[in-house]
PDB file of C-alpha atoms in Angstrom:
ATOM      1  CA  UNK A1301      74.187 -36.568 159.009  1.00  0.00           C
ATOM      2  CA  UNK A1302      76.910 -38.660 160.383  1.00  0.00           C
ATOM      3  CA  UNK A1303      77.116 -40.237 163.865  1.00  0.00           C
ATOM      4  CA  UNK A1304      80.054 -37.759 164.841  1.00  0.00           C
ATOM      5  CA  UNK A1305      78.114 -34.791 163.775  1.00  0.00           C
ATOM      6  CA  UNK A1306      75.012 -35.958 165.680  1.00  0.00           C
ATOM      7  CA  UNK A1307      77.372 -36.482 168.856  1.00  0.00           C
ATOM      8  CA  UNK A1308      79.000 -32.876 168.443  1.00  0.00           C
ATOM      9  CA  UNK A1309      75.417 -31.270 168.176  1.00  0.00           C
ATOM     10  CA  UNK A1310      74.164 -33.176 171.180  1.00  0.00           C
ATOM     11  CA  UNK A1311      77.247 -32.235 173.298  1.00  0.00           C
ATOM     12  CA  UNK A1312      76.920 -28.621 172.402  1.00  0.00           C
ATOM     13  CA  UNK A1313      73.233 -28.484 173.228  1.00  0.00           C
ATOM     14  CA  UNK A1314      74.147 -30.216 176.678  1.00  0.00           C
ATOM     15  CA  UNK A1315      77.023 -27.990 177.401  1.00  0.00           C
ATOM     16  CA  UNK A1316      74.596 -24.896 176.852  1.00  0.00           C
ATOM     17  CA  UNK A1317      72.045 -26.232 179.430  1.00  0.00           C
ATOM     18  CA  UNK A1318      74.209 -28.119 181.746  1.00  0.00           C
ATOM     19  CA  UNK A1319      73.989 -26.537 185.399  1.00  0.00           C
ATOM     20  CA  UNK A1320      77.837 -27.664 186.031  1.00  0.00           C
ATOM     21  CA  UNK A1321      79.730 -25.770 183.416  1.00  0.00           C
ATOM     22  CA  UNK A1322      82.103 -27.909 181.458  1.00  0.00           C
ATOM     23  CA  UNK A1323      84.520 -26.762 178.470  1.00  0.00           C
ATOM     24  CA  UNK A1324      83.823 -30.292 176.946  1.00  0.00           C
ATOM     25  CA  UNK A1325      81.021 -32.994 177.293  1.00  0.00           C
ATOM     26  CA  UNK A1326      82.310 -36.528 177.142  1.00  0.00           C
ATOM     27  CA  UNK A1327      80.162 -39.062 175.441  1.00  0.00           C
ATOM     28  CA  UNK A1328      80.375 -41.833 178.103  1.00  0.00           C
ATOM     29  CA  UNK A1329      79.850 -39.532 181.350  1.00  0.00           C
ATOM     30  CA  UNK A1330      76.527 -39.531 183.102  1.00  0.00           C
ATOM     31  CA  UNK A1331      74.712 -36.536 182.622  1.00  0.00           C
ATOM     32  CA  UNK A1332      72.870 -36.298 186.057  1.00  0.00           C
ATOM     33  CA  UNK A1333      76.288 -37.421 188.007  1.00  0.00           C
ATOM     34  CA  UNK A1334      78.798 -35.155 186.019  1.00  0.00           C
ATOM     35  CA  UNK A1335      77.011 -32.374 184.667  1.00  0.00           C
ATOM     36  CA  UNK A1336      74.094 -31.791 186.995  1.00  0.00           C
ATOM     37  CA  UNK A1337      71.295 -32.334 184.679  1.00  0.00           C
ATOM     38  CA  UNK A1338      68.137 -32.926 186.265  1.00  0.00           C
ATOM     39  CA  UNK A1339      64.754 -33.992 184.820  1.00  0.00           C
ATOM     40  CA  UNK A1340      63.610 -30.746 184.018  1.00  0.00           C
ATOM     41  CA  UNK A1341      66.864 -29.963 182.116  1.00  0.00           C
ATOM     42  CA  UNK A1342      66.683 -33.502 180.434  1.00  0.00           C
ATOM     43  CA  UNK A1343      63.021 -32.531 179.240  1.00  0.00           C
ATOM     44  CA  UNK A1344      64.337 -29.377 177.756  1.00  0.00           C
ATOM     45  CA  UNK A1345      67.001 -30.955 176.213  1.00  0.00           C
ATOM     46  CA  UNK A1346      64.891 -33.585 174.569  1.00  0.00           C
ATOM     47  CA  UNK A1347      62.503 -30.979 173.104  1.00  0.00           C
ATOM     48  CA  UNK A1348      65.551 -29.352 171.587  1.00  0.00           C
ATOM     49  CA  UNK A1349      66.693 -32.346 170.108  1.00  0.00           C
ATOM     50  CA  UNK A1350      63.445 -33.331 168.833  1.00  0.00           C
ATOM     51  CA  UNK A1351      63.160 -29.909 167.135  1.00  0.00           C
ATOM     52  CA  UNK A1352      66.916 -29.923 165.921  1.00  0.00           C
ATOM     53  CA  UNK A1353      66.834 -33.276 164.341  1.00  0.00           C
ATOM     54  CA  UNK A1354      63.107 -33.242 163.322  1.00  0.00           C
ATOM     55  CA  UNK A1355      62.464 -36.773 165.210  1.00  0.00           C
ATOM     56  CA  UNK A1356      59.837 -37.454 167.908  1.00  0.00           C
ATOM     57  CA  UNK A1357      61.012 -39.456 170.879  1.00  0.00           C
ATOM     58  CA  UNK A1358      59.012 -42.522 171.592  1.00  0.00           C
ATOM     59  CA  UNK A1359      57.881 -42.266 175.111  1.00  0.00           C
ATOM     60  CA  UNK A1360      58.679 -46.077 175.889  1.00  0.00           C
ATOM     61  CA  UNK A1361      62.181 -45.521 175.046  1.00  0.00           C
ATOM     62  CA  UNK A1362      62.603 -42.453 177.632  1.00  0.00           C
ATOM     63  CA  UNK A1363      64.586 -44.553 179.947  1.00  0.00           C
ATOM     64  CA  UNK A1364      68.094 -44.107 181.716  1.00  0.00           C
ATOM     65  CA  UNK A1365      69.282 -46.896 179.284  1.00  0.00           C
ATOM     66  CA  UNK A1366      68.709 -44.477 176.268  1.00  0.00           C
ATOM     67  CA  UNK A1367      69.208 -41.109 178.035  1.00  0.00           C
ATOM     68  CA  UNK A1368      71.745 -41.320 180.580  1.00  0.00           C
ATOM     69  CA  UNK A1369      74.863 -39.940 178.416  1.00  0.00           C
ATOM     70  CA  UNK A1370      75.459 -37.902 175.590  1.00  0.00           C
ATOM     71  CA  UNK A1371      76.517 -41.016 173.748  1.00  0.00           C
ATOM     72  CA  UNK A1372      73.416 -43.068 174.471  1.00  0.00           C
ATOM     73  CA  UNK A1373      71.441 -40.032 173.256  1.00  0.00           C
ATOM     74  CA  UNK A1374      73.464 -39.689 170.130  1.00  0.00           C
ATOM     75  CA  UNK A1375      72.972 -43.482 169.533  1.00  0.00           C
ATOM     76  CA  UNK A1376      69.318 -43.095 169.786  1.00  0.00           C
ATOM     77  CA  UNK A1377      69.073 -39.945 167.418  1.00  0.00           C
ATOM     78  CA  UNK A1378      71.307 -41.923 164.916  1.00  0.00           C
ATOM     79  CA  UNK A1379      69.165 -44.833 164.985  1.00  0.00           C
ATOM     80  CA  UNK A1380      65.849 -42.867 164.617  1.00  0.00           C
ATOM     81  CA  UNK A1381      67.402 -40.684 161.504  1.00  0.00           C
ATOM     82  CA  UNK A1382      68.389 -43.966 160.123  1.00  0.00           C
ATOM     83  CA  UNK A1383      65.090 -45.546 160.355  1.00  0.00           C
ATOM     84  CA  UNK A1384      63.464 -42.544 158.763  1.00  0.00           C
ATOM     85  CA  UNK A1385      65.735 -43.087 155.969  1.00  0.00           C
ATOM     86  CA  UNK A1386      64.536 -46.516 155.114  1.00  0.00           C
TER      87      UNK A1386
END
């Protein structure tokens, strides 16, 4: 799966769950500030992403650094998938 495919899928997942409706989810916008994603929605997203991509998030990586935007989440998923191939 390409990084662009991962980004699109994650943006769709966010769009479906975001309390603040948006036609598009930008990769660089903060999920909390721009789309109203709170900690509960974020946990729901993480579970959905784990199932969709067949990965498990490392609890030590569940920080704002990795999960503040759709882009940082996509980067994390892409890296996990790439590591699984090796």
